[in-house]
Amino acid sequence: MAVDAPATASPGPVATREPARVALVGNPNTGKTTLFNRLCGARAKTSNFPGTTTTSRVGRAALPGDWLADIIDLPGLYELALDMPETRIARDVLSGSGLYRQPDAVLVVIDACNLTRNLVLVGELLAYRLPVVVALNMIDLAQGKGLTIDARKLSERLGCQAIPIVARRGDGVDEVRAALARALAEPQAHHPTAAGVPADGASIETLTAWADDVMAYSAGRPSAPHARDAFTERLDRVFTHPVLGLVVFVLVMGGLFYTLFALATIPMDLIEATFARLGDSASSLLPAGPVRDLVSQGIIGGVAGTVVFLPQICLLFFLISLLEDTGYLARAAFVMDRVLRRFGLPGHAFVPLLTSSACALPGIMSTRLIPDRRDRLATILVAPLMSCSARLPVYVLLTSLLFPRHPLYAAAAFTACYMLGALAALGTALVFGRTWLRGTARPMVLELPSYKWPSLPNAVITAKDQGLSFLQTAGTVIMAICIVMWWLSAYPRTPAPERAVALRAQAEQTTDAAQQAVLVEEATQLEARAQQRGSIAGRMGRLAQPVFAPLGYDAQLTVGILTSFLAREVFVSTMSVLVGGSGEADVDAGVIERIRGATREDGTPLFTTATSASVLVFFVLAMQCLPTLTVTRRETGSARYALMQFAYMSALAYVAALVVYQGLRAGGIA
């Protein structure tokens, strides 16, 4: 992956010149983000424009001639004239209205395989009379389909530079940098000057006719669509089939989750070993007392319980990015559109629901793109049922507890969690659509991009961004909750039970080393259970435990459930602290093994098959994210929708977990 070296100030123009601003514009699925990553690499960051919830990315690129440029990756759009949030943002940025500073140049990415359609947007951009550079992407795919585009003729008709590139391979990216530097150095010489460029406000018919003319001149042929190859047609017949498309979607997701378990084992083991060494070092360097316990068990042990799942999260987003780049996810959206409309959701809801698979917050905010209020409310209310990335550590833990030596079964259970959440969302939307949110969902118009090889650098950067975001959460919110939970589980100090004192006295008197170790271990477990029972956390758990007893939860598991209502991912860290916070012998054990060995007060295993399945179903369906409720209240304009969301999801989770636990017990599965 080619990444620019960090730019540093020099005695030349960079030291005194403010970085230039370049607006990066293009249709969806043109490789715009891939080019952005090539130009900016690791210096990219995601941000929202003031007053909107539409996410954009801003990155700094080093250009020839000691130029630095802040590149603004605007949302993908088809026409500037459309009345949509993303087009309003683009118009404001390009015109420099309101809070925006007008860019010094525009870099527009167009798909060489769909030149005429992309040129409509180019014609609108040329009307702004800003320096423009055109990146003619996927030129290799166009040539493979028998379409030859003369970049010199295209530049001549557009009146600006047109650079053929293959963004996923990095071909032509240096030429784009050089063209941007020339446009910034001599802006007057690079304003579009070609005759016949449509004027500002030209109709879509005028723009299309102009695009046809440019296409015929630069490609030597009119814009009649070229024949699709037979291979693409055969793939689309399968991927977009009403039945086969769903089967393929399930198989692809199942394979993706199996890969998570098969490939992430080694890095997970390395992370566990690293934190175990850190715990040992803290225990050996610090004097015995509360500070050592806090550092080794509360902070290191608690954070380890979450960070250990970083490989699965990074790998998940890496694989999803690859699928998106190939063009498959658009086919999945086409298939799911048919399904969504049958359950009373609009086709526009696919993007918010898919986004909610990463995080419900941007998913709910992206419902602003849904024009109908009824459709928007229905999507907001069911979006949190989609399994978000915060649930991943819990899913990994519980499926690993259920199937410790069967990764195929664990992957199937993992896939079933996502399917259960999606089915619950569809079923809830159907109920809402037939009760107090009656109406007909609008159909969605969707473009199917061409199939292409995915961009590995783009996938790596996506995985890096999501991993860093997860680590930031682990290093702030989760660490704070781990410290609080350790304190709640460690205080007040409880005297050792008489049985434990007697066992330790017996151990001191025996000369058999093996027998001595057994006695000390039994005494340690008795002391740990007594401490947990007498601590603040234990008392809180016992107070609420009767409510969760029918689900198979004891006091400490009840504490884990209650704390997870602050943030789902905290559950693993909380359980790690609760089951390992009082026994130094467990510091070296892996997080999953330590939790697997947790016992109830009577010494029986805590995470039995029935209990693990019950907790897994509860986490799939429960509303356990306070920020999501806050965003729901803000986006709907009323707190009653947030309260309704919390109430119905909590009730649904409780009833489903109850049915699973009691059903398994009735079937003889403990």
XYZ file of C-alpha atoms in Angstrom:
670
model
C 0.000 0.000 0.000
C 1.452 3.305 -1.042
C 1.173 5.923 1.687
C 2.679 9.393 1.534
C 5.421 10.179 3.992
C 4.355 12.650 6.687
C 4.638 16.138 5.348
C 7.019 18.444 7.201
C 7.501 22.170 7.034
C 10.328 23.417 4.861
C 11.927 26.797 4.251
C 10.066 26.998 0.942
C 6.449 27.919 0.232
C 4.979 25.248 2.536
C 6.253 27.058 5.616
C 4.272 30.198 4.875
C 1.444 28.992 2.621
C -1.832 27.695 3.974
C -2.707 24.205 2.665
C -4.882 24.335 -0.412
C -8.406 22.884 -0.383
C -9.429 20.346 -2.996
C -12.985 19.013 -3.277
C -13.110 15.342 -4.313
C -16.376 14.657 -6.135
C -17.829 11.713 -8.027
C -20.720 9.348 -8.586
C -21.130 6.435 -6.175
C -19.091 3.330 -7.030
C -16.502 5.185 -9.105
C -13.542 4.417 -6.826
C -13.531 7.883 -5.280
C -12.666 6.687 -1.774
C -9.971 4.375 -3.138
C -8.301 7.337 -4.860
C -8.706 9.389 -1.689
C -6.887 6.719 0.309
C -4.137 6.588 -2.302
C -3.649 10.338 -2.082
C -3.937 10.772 1.676
C -3.235 7.363 3.181
C -2.967 7.256 6.971
C -3.530 10.998 7.335
C -7.234 10.665 6.544
C -9.916 11.291 9.142
C -13.701 11.061 9.131
C -15.838 14.065 10.042
C -19.322 15.506 9.688
C -20.089 18.827 8.072
C -21.631 21.440 10.390
C -25.367 21.043 10.775
C -25.513 17.666 8.990
C -25.125 13.987 9.738
C -23.629 13.107 6.371
C -20.157 11.740 6.950
C -17.220 12.893 4.878
C -13.467 12.389 5.078
C -10.727 14.950 5.122
C -7.106 14.092 4.422
C -3.865 15.885 3.659
C -1.868 15.040 0.557
C 1.637 16.116 -0.424
C 1.813 17.354 -4.029
C 4.753 18.223 -6.273
C 6.153 21.722 -5.922
C 5.984 21.720 -2.100
C 2.203 21.933 -2.185
C 0.064 20.586 0.644
C -3.625 20.019 -0.040
C -6.515 19.225 2.296
C -8.694 16.914 0.224
C -12.387 16.817 1.138
C -13.992 13.533 0.111
C -17.579 14.662 -0.505
C -20.447 12.139 -0.405
C -21.099 10.277 -3.642
C -23.792 11.879 -5.793
C -25.242 11.648 -9.299
C -26.390 15.211 -9.958
C -25.813 18.484 -8.145
C -29.328 19.628 -9.000
C -31.028 16.936 -6.915
C -32.614 18.036 -3.639
C -30.806 15.614 -1.329
C -28.651 16.181 1.783
C -25.459 15.078 0.051
C -26.054 17.329 -2.963
C -26.842 20.323 -0.757
C -23.541 19.802 1.067
C -21.647 19.537 -2.216
C -23.251 22.715 -3.579
C -22.447 24.634 -0.398
C -18.833 23.464 -0.419
C -18.304 24.226 -4.114
C -19.843 27.692 -3.842
C -18.194 28.524 -0.518
C -21.485 29.497 1.081
C -22.205 29.620 4.794
C -19.506 28.036 6.956
C -17.575 26.617 4.029
C -14.530 28.050 2.337
C -14.618 27.620 -1.420
C -12.108 25.016 -2.613
C -9.093 26.031 -4.664
C -9.628 23.153 -7.082
C -11.960 20.253 -7.827
C -10.899 16.653 -8.424
C -13.730 14.674 -10.015
C -13.536 10.893 -10.359
C -15.472 9.327 -13.247
C -16.032 5.706 -14.211
C -14.578 5.009 -17.648
C -17.133 2.208 -18.116
C -20.075 4.635 -17.659
C -18.644 7.762 -19.211
C -21.813 9.489 -20.400
C -23.633 9.248 -17.090
C -20.584 10.472 -15.161
C -20.037 13.368 -17.564
C -23.403 14.839 -16.536
C -21.917 15.578 -13.113
C -18.705 16.851 -14.719
C -20.743 19.306 -16.782
C -22.364 20.673 -13.629
C -18.965 21.033 -11.945
C -17.436 22.864 -14.890
C -20.114 25.545 -14.530
C -18.564 26.624 -11.198
C -15.503 27.894 -13.116
C -13.066 26.404 -10.606
C -9.838 24.637 -11.629
C -10.893 21.071 -12.403
C -8.921 17.845 -12.755
C -10.721 14.751 -14.054
C -9.538 11.308 -12.890
C -10.700 8.751 -15.473
C -10.833 5.686 -13.240
C -11.183 1.983 -14.113
C -9.689 2.576 -17.526
C -8.496 -1.043 -17.509
C -12.043 -2.364 -17.166
C -13.243 -0.114 -19.961
C -10.496 -1.364 -22.264
C -11.338 -4.944 -21.335
C -14.889 -4.277 -22.552
C -13.658 -2.884 -25.864
C -14.083 0.811 -24.987
C -11.113 3.003 -25.884
C -11.105 6.558 -24.542
C -8.646 9.138 -25.809
C -7.694 11.149 -22.717
C -6.210 13.944 -24.870
C -9.453 14.411 -26.791
C -11.459 14.218 -23.576
C -9.291 16.951 -22.038
C -9.753 19.048 -25.153
C -13.546 18.877 -25.039
C -13.743 19.422 -21.282
C -11.223 22.246 -21.199
C -9.391 20.698 -18.243
C -6.949 17.902 -17.560
C -8.245 14.297 -17.789
C -5.914 11.663 -16.319
C -6.472 7.917 -16.966
C -5.986 5.967 -13.709
C -6.560 2.610 -12.051
C -7.031 3.692 -8.434
C -7.050 0.221 -6.905
C -3.553 -0.443 -8.319
C -2.268 3.088 -7.891
C -1.710 3.551 -11.648
C -1.817 7.216 -12.636
C -2.070 8.523 -9.059
C 1.257 10.390 -9.371
C -0.043 12.030 -12.553
C -3.143 13.136 -10.631
C -0.925 14.702 -7.962
C 1.060 16.538 -10.620
C -2.112 17.751 -12.343
C -3.498 19.066 -9.041
C -0.233 20.874 -8.334
C -0.358 22.551 -11.752
C -3.985 23.538 -11.235
C -3.178 25.065 -7.838
C -0.048 26.855 -9.069
C -1.760 28.421 -12.104
C -5.497 28.485 -11.346
C -6.368 30.947 -14.114
C -4.705 28.761 -16.729
C -6.648 25.698 -15.601
C -10.177 27.065 -15.478
C -12.427 25.158 -17.888
C -12.313 27.105 -21.154
C -13.687 24.695 -23.754
C -16.486 25.946 -25.947
C -19.883 24.338 -25.548
C -19.611 23.595 -21.818
C -23.141 23.844 -20.370
C -23.896 26.996 -18.446
C -24.779 27.028 -14.779
C -28.323 25.748 -14.209
C -28.512 23.823 -17.490
C -31.279 21.231 -17.693
C -30.598 17.531 -17.428
C -31.531 17.149 -21.095
C -28.906 19.722 -22.093
C -26.271 18.108 -19.909
C -27.042 14.636 -21.274
C -26.836 15.835 -24.877
C -23.499 17.509 -24.149
C -22.222 14.333 -22.441
C -23.253 12.272 -25.477
C -21.301 14.616 -27.738
C -18.174 14.461 -25.552
C -18.446 10.667 -25.380
C -18.695 10.339 -29.173
C -15.703 12.640 -29.704
C -13.340 11.178 -27.092
C -14.259 7.497 -27.490
C -14.923 7.515 -31.217
C -18.415 6.148 -30.701
C -21.807 7.331 -29.425
C -23.000 6.619 -25.925
C -25.036 3.543 -26.783
C -24.462 1.105 -23.959
C -21.908 -1.534 -24.748
C -22.993 -5.124 -24.364
C -22.510 -6.613 -20.952
C -20.262 -9.636 -20.940
C -21.828 -13.051 -20.510
C -19.938 -13.737 -17.280
C -21.437 -10.667 -15.581
C -24.890 -11.613 -16.793
C -24.553 -15.127 -15.396
C -23.371 -13.825 -12.017
C -26.199 -11.302 -11.794
C -28.779 -13.948 -12.618
C -27.646 -15.797 -9.486
C -26.797 -12.917 -7.134
C -30.009 -10.980 -7.827
C -32.355 -13.994 -7.966
C -35.163 -13.755 -5.372
C -34.292 -17.168 -3.879
C -30.759 -17.981 -5.010
C -29.669 -14.442 -4.119
C -30.749 -14.951 -0.504
C -29.027 -18.337 -0.372
C -25.802 -16.834 -1.692
C -26.066 -13.972 0.813
C -26.389 -16.411 3.738
C -23.484 -18.516 2.446
C -21.271 -15.470 1.971
C -21.993 -14.201 5.464
C -21.448 -17.664 6.930
C -18.098 -17.953 5.161
C -17.144 -14.512 6.385
C -17.823 -15.372 10.002
C -16.067 -18.735 9.711
C -13.012 -16.850 8.476
C -13.199 -14.664 11.580
C -12.847 -17.685 13.855
C -10.333 -19.550 11.703
C -7.854 -16.692 11.124
C -8.135 -14.638 14.316
C -7.101 -17.362 16.768
C -3.362 -16.703 16.564
C -3.474 -12.917 17.109
C -6.009 -13.414 19.913
C -3.643 -15.833 21.647
C -0.783 -13.351 21.249
C -2.850 -10.540 22.763
C -3.893 -12.724 25.689
C -0.266 -13.746 26.285
C 0.854 -10.111 26.137
C -1.686 -8.959 28.701
C -0.879 -11.954 30.890
C 2.770 -10.868 30.909
C 1.721 -7.312 31.695
C -0.343 -8.592 34.612
C 2.608 -10.634 35.876
C 4.941 -7.658 35.570
C 2.552 -5.395 37.454
C 2.134 -7.992 40.202
C 5.897 -8.439 40.585
C 6.863 -4.747 40.409
C 4.148 -3.265 42.614
C 3.895 -3.935 46.355
C 0.981 -6.005 47.578
C -2.120 -3.939 48.185
C -5.053 -2.211 46.509
C -2.910 -0.420 43.895
C -1.420 -3.680 42.626
C -4.839 -5.328 42.534
C -6.308 -2.355 40.667
C -3.584 -2.307 38.013
C -3.145 -6.048 37.474
C -6.757 -7.154 37.840
C -8.963 -4.106 37.357
C -7.199 -2.234 34.544
C -5.046 -4.833 32.769
C -7.450 -7.716 33.283
C -10.532 -5.676 32.387
C -9.126 -4.023 29.256
C -7.666 -7.350 28.126
C -11.185 -8.759 28.185
C -12.117 -6.350 25.394
C -8.909 -5.754 23.428
C -8.534 -9.490 22.870
C -11.376 -9.252 20.331
C -9.657 -6.569 18.238
C -8.518 -9.097 15.557
C -12.114 -10.170 14.838
C -13.312 -6.580 14.533
C -10.503 -5.532 12.175
C -10.873 -8.691 10.108
C -14.650 -8.258 9.845
C -14.420 -4.743 8.424
C -11.531 -5.783 6.172
C -13.653 -8.534 4.609
C -16.757 -6.337 4.313
C -14.688 -3.680 2.533
C -13.437 -6.298 0.077
C -17.006 -7.447 -0.604
C -18.134 -3.879 -1.193
C -15.302 -3.198 -3.625
C -16.107 -6.277 -5.702
C -19.617 -4.955 -6.355
C -21.341 -7.817 -4.526
C -22.891 -5.766 -1.718
C -24.884 -3.738 -4.251
C -26.392 -7.017 -5.474
C -27.141 -7.946 -1.876
C -28.912 -4.597 -1.492
C -30.984 -5.330 -4.586
C -32.057 -8.684 -3.143
C -32.776 -7.238 0.289
C -34.870 -4.421 -1.203
C -37.478 -6.978 -2.241
C -37.468 -8.445 1.260
C -37.660 -5.104 3.066
C -40.696 -3.871 1.159
C -42.629 -7.012 2.091
C -42.114 -6.126 5.742
C -43.203 -2.510 5.405
C -39.739 -0.968 5.158
C -38.614 1.148 2.205
C -35.745 0.111 -0.020
C -33.969 3.228 1.244
C -33.786 1.509 4.650
C -31.186 -0.977 3.412
C -28.313 1.492 3.782
C -29.251 2.572 7.354
C -29.760 -1.061 8.376
C -26.478 -2.124 6.800
C -24.742 0.808 8.483
C -26.300 -0.250 11.793
C -24.415 -3.521 11.446
C -21.341 -1.427 12.238
C -23.010 1.014 14.650
C -26.616 2.040 15.168
C -25.696 5.705 15.680
C -24.731 6.537 12.059
C -27.396 4.095 10.893
C -30.153 6.043 12.635
C -28.729 9.385 11.540
C -28.542 8.252 7.906
C -32.328 7.762 7.917
C -32.514 11.476 7.148
C -32.116 10.389 3.532
C -35.496 8.601 3.705
C -38.069 11.093 2.374
C -41.214 9.687 4.028
C -41.571 10.276 7.794
C -43.504 7.037 8.348
C -40.756 5.016 6.647
C -38.118 6.933 8.554
C -39.692 6.277 11.971
C -40.058 2.570 11.236
C -36.399 2.319 10.213
C -35.194 4.223 13.294
C -37.156 2.019 15.689
C -35.825 -1.279 14.287
C -32.257 -0.257 13.350
C -30.720 -1.141 16.773
C -31.864 -4.747 16.334
C -29.214 -5.164 13.649
C -26.114 -6.650 15.261
C -23.566 -3.847 15.617
C -19.805 -4.141 16.078
C -20.166 -3.476 19.831
C -21.844 -6.879 20.128
C -18.954 -8.668 18.427
C -16.888 -9.283 21.601
C -19.964 -10.708 23.353
C -20.840 -12.914 20.367
C -17.273 -14.187 20.127
C -17.136 -14.933 23.855
C -20.471 -16.724 24.085
C -20.159 -18.713 20.852
C -16.672 -19.760 21.990
C -18.163 -20.896 25.319
C -20.877 -22.845 23.510
C -18.551 -24.495 20.963
C -14.999 -24.360 22.333
C -13.480 -26.871 19.892
C -15.806 -26.552 16.910
C -15.113 -23.344 14.929
C -17.599 -24.375 12.241
C -20.427 -24.604 14.784
C -19.267 -21.364 16.397
C -19.350 -19.634 12.988
C -22.863 -20.978 12.392
C -23.995 -19.636 15.768
C -22.312 -16.312 15.002
C -24.170 -16.103 11.683
C -27.396 -17.061 13.432
C -26.984 -14.064 15.766
C -26.943 -11.697 12.806
C -29.862 -13.481 11.193
C -31.878 -13.411 14.427
C -31.310 -9.671 14.779
C -32.289 -9.058 11.155
C -35.392 -11.256 11.422
C -36.395 -9.498 14.642
C -36.009 -6.135 12.901
C -38.153 -7.267 9.964
C -40.798 -8.827 12.210
C -40.991 -5.710 14.363
C -41.261 -3.496 11.270
C -44.103 -5.700 10.014
C -45.968 -5.306 13.323
C -45.445 -1.551 13.302
C -46.534 -1.326 9.663
C -49.818 -3.046 10.417
C -50.613 -1.130 13.589
C -49.714 2.502 14.265
C -47.293 3.044 11.351
C -49.584 2.014 8.525
C -48.522 2.787 4.977
C -46.809 1.519 1.835
C -43.034 1.547 1.590
C -41.498 3.311 -1.410
C -39.450 1.319 -3.934
C -35.729 2.063 -4.282
C -33.796 2.760 -7.467
C -30.361 1.137 -7.243
C -27.425 1.048 -9.629
C -25.469 -2.191 -9.924
C -21.762 -1.376 -10.286
C -19.464 -3.411 -12.466
C -17.574 -6.322 -10.946
C -13.942 -5.583 -10.195
C -11.032 -6.699 -8.088
C -11.182 -5.197 -4.589
C -8.680 -2.666 -3.304
C -6.490 -4.159 -0.575
C -5.155 -0.741 0.575
C -8.702 0.543 0.916
C -9.696 -2.519 2.960
C -6.628 -2.176 5.180
C -7.343 1.494 5.872
C -10.992 0.714 6.658
C -9.946 -2.020 9.096
C -7.395 0.337 10.653
C -9.966 3.091 11.158
C -12.448 0.742 12.820
C -9.736 -0.843 14.955
C -8.483 2.527 16.181
C -12.038 3.593 16.975
C -12.511 0.405 18.996
C -9.220 0.924 20.848
C -10.169 4.502 21.682
C -13.343 3.196 23.283
C -11.421 0.475 25.116
C -8.905 3.024 26.378
C -11.485 5.485 27.689
C -15.034 4.369 28.450
C -14.291 0.685 28.941
C -11.250 1.352 31.122
C -13.272 3.718 33.299
C -16.034 1.147 33.728
C -13.447 -1.563 34.458
C -11.987 0.543 37.269
C -15.436 1.228 38.708
C -16.423 -2.428 38.452
C -13.189 -3.547 40.114
C -13.834 -1.166 43.005
C -17.427 -2.329 43.308
C -16.306 -5.969 43.363
C -13.326 -5.410 45.717
C -14.980 -3.323 48.431
C -15.933 -3.494 51.194
C -13.348 -6.086 52.147
C -14.931 -9.276 53.458
C -13.206 -11.444 56.111
C -12.167 -14.896 54.988
C -14.734 -17.621 55.819
C -13.916 -19.963 58.665
C -13.711 -22.872 56.240
C -11.066 -21.026 54.184
C -9.030 -20.214 57.300
C -9.151 -23.846 58.361
C -8.049 -25.031 54.909
C -5.053 -22.683 54.897
C -4.051 -23.847 58.373
C -4.301 -27.449 57.203
C -2.173 -26.621 54.150
C 0.577 -25.209 56.356
C 0.723 -28.395 58.376
C 0.853 -30.883 55.494
C 4.132 -31.903 53.876
C 2.553 -33.198 50.646
C 3.088 -30.456 48.032
C 0.238 -31.652 45.814
C -2.214 -31.829 48.700
C -1.065 -28.412 49.879
C -1.774 -26.885 46.459
C -5.276 -28.393 46.414
C -6.062 -27.009 49.858
C -4.767 -23.540 49.010
C -6.746 -23.481 45.754
C -9.977 -24.467 47.534
C -9.374 -21.809 50.193
C -8.726 -19.179 47.528
C -11.980 -20.014 45.751
C -13.937 -19.818 49.010
C -12.394 -16.428 49.797
C -13.121 -15.158 46.289
C -16.776 -16.204 46.459
C -17.140 -14.632 49.894
C -15.597 -11.384 48.664
C -17.870 -11.268 45.624
C -20.933 -11.948 47.740
C -20.091 -9.238 50.289
C -18.960 -6.585 47.785
C -21.120 -3.731 46.536
C -21.390 -5.417 43.130
C -22.488 -8.664 44.764
C -25.162 -6.891 46.770
C -26.413 -5.077 43.655
C -26.517 -8.355 41.778
C -28.463 -10.140 44.506
C -30.946 -7.279 44.646
C -31.767 -7.542 40.925
C -31.072 -11.262 40.499
C -34.627 -12.490 41.189
C -35.783 -10.661 38.048
C -33.221 -12.520 35.911
C -33.303 -15.867 37.761
C -35.839 -17.393 35.303
C -33.261 -16.717 32.548
C -30.589 -18.721 34.414
C -28.528 -15.753 35.633
C -26.894 -15.605 39.047
C -25.898 -12.413 40.909
C -22.572 -11.822 39.150
C -24.048 -12.476 35.687
C -26.869 -10.089 36.579
C -24.264 -7.406 37.336
C -22.705 -8.011 33.916
C -26.101 -7.630 32.240
C -26.913 -4.420 34.135
C -23.581 -2.730 33.363
C -23.926 -3.658 29.694
C -26.911 -1.310 29.419
C -24.329 1.482 29.429
C -22.475 -0.103 26.497
C -22.795 -3.653 25.183
C -19.079 -4.310 24.841
C -18.543 -3.661 28.565
C -20.071 -7.067 29.380
C -16.907 -9.020 28.592
C -14.694 -6.708 30.646
C -17.151 -6.713 33.548
C -17.309 -10.505 33.636
C -13.528 -10.692 33.333
C -13.158 -8.441 36.375
C -15.884 -10.173 38.390
C -14.696 -13.738 37.840
C -10.988 -12.967 37.977
C -10.754 -9.999 40.283
C -10.186 -11.922 43.468
C -8.031 -14.844 42.474
C -4.406 -14.121 41.627
C -4.018 -17.670 40.383
C -6.236 -16.816 37.456
C -4.223 -13.828 36.233
C -2.286 -15.952 33.714
C -5.372 -17.633 32.285
C -6.850 -16.522 28.990
C -9.897 -14.305 29.138
C -12.227 -16.847 27.577
C -10.913 -19.726 29.685
C -11.182 -17.655 32.856
C -14.818 -16.792 32.137
C -15.546 -20.373 31.068
C -14.366 -21.520 34.501
C -16.618 -19.115 36.399
C -18.812 -20.754 39.019
C -21.900 -19.874 40.999
C -21.898 -19.530 44.780
C -22.633 -23.236 45.133
C -19.625 -24.122 42.981
C -21.584 -25.222 39.889
C -20.559 -23.857 36.456
C -22.033 -20.469 35.622
C -21.918 -20.577 31.827
C -23.751 -23.784 31.079
C -25.062 -24.428 27.576
C -28.553 -23.205 28.452
C -27.291 -20.091 30.242
C -24.826 -19.185 27.480
C -27.519 -19.542 24.823
C -29.908 -17.446 26.913
C -27.367 -14.640 27.355
C -26.497 -14.741 23.648
C -30.144 -14.305 22.618
C -30.599 -11.542 25.194
C -27.666 -9.567 23.760
C -28.901 -9.990 20.200
C -32.246 -8.377 20.988
C -31.795 -6.041 23.977
C -31.348 -2.261 23.776
C -28.027 -1.816 25.591
C -26.657 1.479 24.344
C -27.576 4.793 25.943
C -26.100 6.893 23.079
C -28.462 5.136 20.654
C -31.462 6.159 22.740
C -30.183 9.731 22.786
C -29.841 9.801 19.000
C -33.311 8.278 18.590
C -34.817 11.035 20.722
C -32.981 13.708 18.739
C -33.804 12.308 15.287
C -37.491 11.696 16.052
C -37.945 14.889 18.037
C -39.639 13.099 20.926
C -38.456 11.151 23.966
C -41.447 8.811 23.736
C -39.966 7.048 20.708
C -36.712 6.427 22.589
C -38.610 5.098 25.602
C -40.731 2.914 23.359
C -37.606 1.587 21.667
C -36.000 0.715 24.988
C -39.169 -0.870 26.371
C -40.073 -3.096 23.441
C -36.482 -4.259 22.810
C -35.893 -5.072 26.486
C -39.189 -6.963 26.714
C -38.460 -8.839 23.481
C -34.977 -9.805 24.709
C -36.262 -10.978 28.100
C -39.054 -13.122 26.670
C -36.826 -14.663 23.977
C -34.031 -15.446 26.489
C -36.607 -16.949 28.863
C -37.989 -19.210 26.125
C -34.488 -20.337 25.109
C -33.317 -21.119 28.651
C -36.462 -22.855 29.837
C -36.837 -24.668 26.525
C -33.318 -26.089 26.648
C -33.759 -27.091 30.273
C -37.032 -28.833 29.436
C -35.224 -30.649 26.624
C -32.626 -31.982 29.036
C -29.843 -29.537 28.070
C -28.466 -27.927 31.218
